[in-house]
Amino acid sequence: QQPVQSPQAVILREGEDAVINCSSSKALYSVHWYRQKHGEAPVFLMILLKGGEQKGHEKISASFNEKKQQSSLYLTASQLSYSGTYFCGSRLKGSGGGADGLTFGKGTHLIIQP
Amino acid sequence: EAQVTQNPRYLITVTGKKLTVTCSQNMNHEYMSWYRQDPGLGLRQIYYSMNVEVTDKGDVPEGYKVSRKEKRNFPLILESPSPNQTSLYFCASSFRAQLSDEQFFGPGTRLTVL
């Protein structure tokens, strides 16, 4: 039931672009993206909802294809500070009143080299 | 400062010795959750709580208990810890359980069961 992330790891030079993908075999109601630096807690990046609504950091962009049950996170002109592990989380159920648990993928390790 | 706190941050114990990891948030959040993080497996949800006295199982609840008697606290209880519960544990909270609510994570508790 975990969403599947790809790639598992990517190494970039500073200034290059990266795309991290997240897909689910079940219908998605929302997709969450978090970044975790080594030894620290995950930090919120973005939430994407069905219908196109988004909430998150201005400098990060992402897409959510409801029909394909996929989301992608776009990191452009990468900086050294972008290094870390990126997790997508999916909420599979939901209604106007709320949602249940958040299920995370296994993560994508991003290394930015100078 | 708005935050989620966990105690202890590090714990080494022996098999079978009951332990409790505390989690507290000062943001008046309704939704709280526990995750464990293991190498290669990402973040997996153990239990979550939609509000006081309302808890539900996540993806990996076996061997754990929780309670939500007060809105701010959500302790994780291991009645009889085993070595396979050695892991990094994160508590998280969000304003409600809405699809658009971001989660705030605590600093983590590294547990070793010998």
Short mmCIF file of C-alpha atoms in Angstrom, two decimals:
data_model
loop_
_atom_site.label_atom_id
_atom_site.label_comp_id
_atom_site.label_asym_id
_atom_site.label_seq_id
_atom_site.Cartn_x
_atom_site.Cartn_y
_atom_site.Cartn_z
CA GLN A 1 0.00 0.00 0.00
CA GLN A 2 3.05 2.25 0.21
CA PRO A 3 3.37 4.62 -2.74
CA VAL A 4 6.33 3.82 -4.97
CA GLN A 5 9.02 6.45 -5.43
CA SER A 6 11.57 6.72 -8.21
CA PRO A 7 14.43 7.04 -8.54
CA GLN A 8 15.72 5.57 -5.29
CA ALA A 9 18.72 7.87 -5.39
CA VAL A 10 20.10 10.61 -7.58
CA ILE A 11 23.37 12.54 -7.60
CA LEU A 12 23.45 15.98 -9.17
CA ARG A 13 25.80 18.86 -9.58
CA GLU A 14 24.74 22.18 -8.15
CA GLY A 15 22.50 23.99 -10.62
CA GLU A 16 21.12 20.86 -12.29
CA ASP A 17 17.47 19.86 -12.24
CA ALA A 18 15.83 16.78 -10.75
CA VAL A 19 12.44 15.12 -10.88
CA ILE A 20 11.22 12.73 -8.20
CA ASN A 21 8.21 10.59 -8.95
CA CYS A 22 5.59 9.02 -6.72
CA SER A 23 2.92 6.58 -7.85
CA SER A 24 0.18 4.61 -6.17
CA SER A 25 -1.80 1.55 -7.13
CA LYS A 26 -4.83 2.98 -5.33
CA ALA A 27 -6.81 6.15 -5.88
CA LEU A 28 -5.16 9.16 -4.30
CA TYR A 29 -6.99 11.95 -2.55
CA SER A 30 -3.93 13.97 -1.70
CA VAL A 31 -0.15 13.74 -2.00
CA HIS A 32 2.26 15.14 0.56
CA TRP A 33 5.96 15.83 0.00
CA TYR A 34 8.52 16.07 2.82
CA ARG A 35 12.30 16.42 2.93
CA GLN A 36 14.49 14.91 5.62
CA LYS A 37 18.11 15.81 6.21
CA HIS A 38 20.36 13.26 7.86
CA GLY A 39 19.64 12.98 11.57
CA GLU A 40 16.73 15.40 11.47
CA ALA A 41 12.96 15.22 11.36
CA PRO A 42 11.06 15.37 8.06
CA VAL A 43 10.01 18.86 7.03
CA PHE A 44 6.92 19.74 5.03
CA LEU A 45 7.38 20.82 1.42
CA MET A 46 4.07 20.61 -0.39
CA ILE A 47 0.57 19.15 -0.48
CA LEU A 48 -1.31 18.51 -3.68
CA LEU A 49 -5.03 17.84 -3.72
CA LYS A 50 -7.48 16.50 -6.24
CA GLY A 51 -8.83 19.34 -8.31
CA GLY A 52 -5.51 21.12 -8.63
CA GLU A 53 -5.21 22.85 -5.26
CA GLN A 54 -1.67 23.10 -3.91
CA LYS A 55 -0.12 24.29 -0.70
CA GLY A 56 3.55 24.63 0.00
CA HIS A 57 6.89 26.30 -0.63
CA GLU A 58 7.06 28.88 -3.38
CA LYS A 59 10.39 27.68 -4.73
CA ILE A 60 9.28 24.09 -5.16
CA SER A 61 6.89 22.87 -7.81
CA ALA A 62 5.03 19.63 -8.15
CA SER A 63 2.31 18.02 -10.20
CA PHE A 64 -0.48 15.60 -9.40
CA ASN A 65 -2.04 13.45 -12.09
CA GLU A 66 -5.21 12.09 -10.51
CA LYS A 67 -6.05 9.71 -13.36
CA LYS A 68 -2.62 8.11 -13.35
CA GLN A 69 -2.40 8.27 -9.55
CA GLN A 70 1.01 9.87 -9.82
CA SER A 71 2.80 12.91 -8.49
CA SER A 72 6.13 14.44 -9.39
CA LEU A 73 8.32 16.86 -7.48
CA TYR A 74 10.45 19.24 -9.57
CA LEU A 75 13.68 20.64 -8.16
CA THR A 76 15.16 23.19 -10.54
CA ALA A 77 18.56 24.86 -10.35
CA SER A 78 19.40 22.66 -7.38
CA GLN A 79 21.34 24.06 -4.46
CA LEU A 80 23.52 22.27 -1.94
CA SER A 81 20.77 22.77 0.65
CA TYR A 82 18.43 20.56 -1.41
CA SER A 83 20.37 17.46 -0.40
CA GLY A 84 18.42 15.00 1.68
CA THR A 85 15.82 12.27 1.44
CA TYR A 86 12.49 13.13 -0.14
CA PHE A 87 9.35 11.31 0.87
CA CYS A 88 5.95 11.35 -0.73
CA GLY A 89 2.95 10.49 1.37
CA SER A 90 -0.47 9.52 0.18
CA ARG A 91 -3.89 9.68 1.73
CA LEU A 92 -6.05 7.02 0.17
CA LYS A 93 -9.34 7.77 1.84
CA GLY A 94 -11.03 10.99 2.55
CA SER A 95 -14.21 12.89 2.61
CA GLY A 96 -15.25 16.41 3.29
CA GLY A 97 -14.88 15.73 6.97
CA GLY A 98 -11.34 14.42 7.06
CA ALA A 99 -8.98 11.62 6.15
CA ASP A 100 -7.27 8.73 7.82
CA GLY A 101 -3.64 7.70 7.93
CA LEU A 102 -0.83 9.03 5.79
CA THR A 103 1.27 6.36 4.05
CA PHE A 104 4.78 7.28 2.97
CA GLY A 105 6.97 5.90 0.23
CA LYS A 106 10.45 4.57 0.93
CA GLY A 107 12.14 7.81 -0.02
CA THR A 108 14.46 9.19 -2.69
CA HIS A 109 17.98 10.10 -1.68
CA LEU A 110 19.19 13.29 -3.35
CA ILE A 111 22.85 14.29 -3.23
CA ILE A 112 23.91 17.66 -4.60
CA GLN A 113 27.59 18.08 -5.29
CA PRO A 114 29.35 21.43 -5.71
CA GLU B 1 7.72 28.36 19.92
CA ALA B 2 5.34 26.00 18.14
CA GLN B 3 6.75 22.52 18.32
CA VAL B 4 6.36 18.80 18.81
CA THR B 5 8.55 17.37 21.55
CA GLN B 6 9.49 13.77 22.22
CA ASN B 7 11.16 12.15 25.19
CA PRO B 8 13.50 10.49 25.52
CA ARG B 9 15.55 11.26 22.44
CA TYR B 10 17.68 8.16 22.86
CA LEU B 11 16.84 4.96 24.71
CA ILE B 12 18.60 1.63 25.10
CA THR B 13 16.58 -1.06 26.82
CA VAL B 14 16.29 -4.83 27.12
CA THR B 15 13.74 -7.23 25.73
CA GLY B 16 10.51 -7.30 27.70
CA LYS B 17 10.99 -4.17 29.77
CA LYS B 18 7.95 -1.95 29.29
CA LEU B 19 8.65 1.55 28.09
CA THR B 20 6.80 4.71 27.11
CA VAL B 21 7.89 7.36 24.63
CA THR B 22 6.12 10.64 25.23
CA CYS B 23 4.96 13.07 22.57
CA SER B 24 3.58 16.51 23.21
CA GLN B 25 2.54 19.39 20.94
CA ASN B 26 1.73 22.98 21.86
CA MET B 27 -0.19 23.93 18.71
CA ASN B 28 -3.65 22.75 19.76
CA HIS B 29 -3.59 20.18 16.97
CA GLU B 30 -6.33 17.60 16.76
CA TYR B 31 -4.45 15.00 14.71
CA MET B 32 -1.40 13.18 16.05
CA SER B 33 0.50 10.22 14.72
CA TRP B 34 3.43 7.89 15.37
CA TYR B 35 5.83 6.61 12.72
CA ARG B 36 8.83 4.34 12.74
CA GLN B 37 11.67 4.76 10.31
CA ASP B 38 13.92 1.90 9.28
CA PRO B 39 16.64 1.88 6.59
CA GLY B 40 15.20 1.11 3.19
CA LEU B 41 11.61 1.07 4.44
CA GLY B 42 10.88 4.77 4.79
CA LEU B 43 8.37 6.08 7.31
CA ARG B 44 5.68 3.67 8.37
CA GLN B 45 2.70 4.74 10.40
CA ILE B 46 2.11 2.90 13.67
CA TYR B 47 -0.99 4.58 15.13
CA TYR B 48 -2.80 7.84 14.69
CA SER B 49 -5.38 9.84 16.59
CA MET B 50 -8.03 12.10 15.08
CA ASN B 51 -8.82 13.69 18.45
CA VAL B 52 -9.01 13.01 22.18
CA GLU B 53 -10.03 9.40 22.89
CA VAL B 54 -10.04 8.58 19.16
CA THR B 55 -7.19 6.37 17.96
CA ASP B 56 -6.73 3.98 15.05
CA LYS B 57 -4.17 1.57 13.71
CA GLY B 58 -1.73 2.54 11.01
CA ASP B 59 0.24 0.16 8.84
CA VAL B 60 2.44 -1.45 11.52
CA PRO B 61 0.59 -1.42 14.89
CA GLU B 62 1.66 -4.83 16.24
CA GLY B 63 3.52 -4.59 19.54
CA TYR B 64 2.51 -0.99 20.24
CA LYS B 65 -0.19 0.79 22.20
CA VAL B 66 -1.21 4.42 22.33
CA SER B 67 -3.56 6.60 24.28
CA ARG B 68 -4.96 10.08 23.77
CA LYS B 69 -6.38 11.32 27.05
CA GLU B 70 -5.41 14.93 26.47
CA LYS B 71 -5.27 16.87 23.24
CA ARG B 72 -1.61 17.79 23.55
CA ASN B 73 -0.18 14.37 24.48
CA PHE B 74 0.05 11.13 22.53
CA PRO B 75 2.34 8.60 24.24
CA LEU B 76 3.59 5.45 22.53
CA ILE B 77 3.74 2.40 24.75
CA LEU B 78 5.76 -0.74 24.17
CA GLU B 79 4.46 -3.28 26.67
CA SER B 80 7.09 -5.92 25.93
CA PRO B 81 9.73 -4.55 23.57
CA SER B 82 11.56 -6.89 21.24
CA PRO B 83 14.73 -6.37 19.16
CA ASN B 84 12.70 -5.94 15.97
CA GLN B 85 11.30 -2.75 17.47
CA THR B 86 14.74 -1.17 17.38
CA SER B 87 14.10 1.85 15.20
CA LEU B 88 13.88 5.61 14.90
CA TYR B 89 10.47 6.84 16.01
CA PHE B 90 8.78 10.09 15.02
CA CYS B 91 5.70 11.70 16.43
CA ALA B 92 3.81 14.15 14.22
CA SER B 93 0.78 16.40 14.51
CA SER B 94 -1.45 18.46 12.27
CA PHE B 95 -4.20 20.99 12.89
CA ARG B 96 -6.91 18.55 11.88
CA ALA B 97 -7.01 15.43 9.75
CA GLN B 98 -8.00 17.30 6.62
CA LEU B 99 -6.43 16.31 3.33
CA SER B 100 -4.73 19.72 3.12
CA ASP B 101 -3.19 19.74 6.60
CA GLU B 102 0.58 19.50 6.76
CA GLN B 103 2.22 17.42 9.47
CA PHE B 104 4.77 18.77 11.93
CA PHE B 105 7.29 16.21 13.12
CA GLY B 106 9.03 15.87 16.44
CA PRO B 107 12.83 15.45 16.62
CA GLY B 108 12.70 11.67 16.81
CA THR B 109 13.49 9.00 19.40
CA ARG B 110 16.16 6.44 18.64
CA LEU B 111 15.27 3.20 20.41
CA THR B 112 17.55 0.20 20.75
CA VAL B 113 16.16 -3.03 22.22
CA LEU B 114 18.81 -5.55 23.22
#
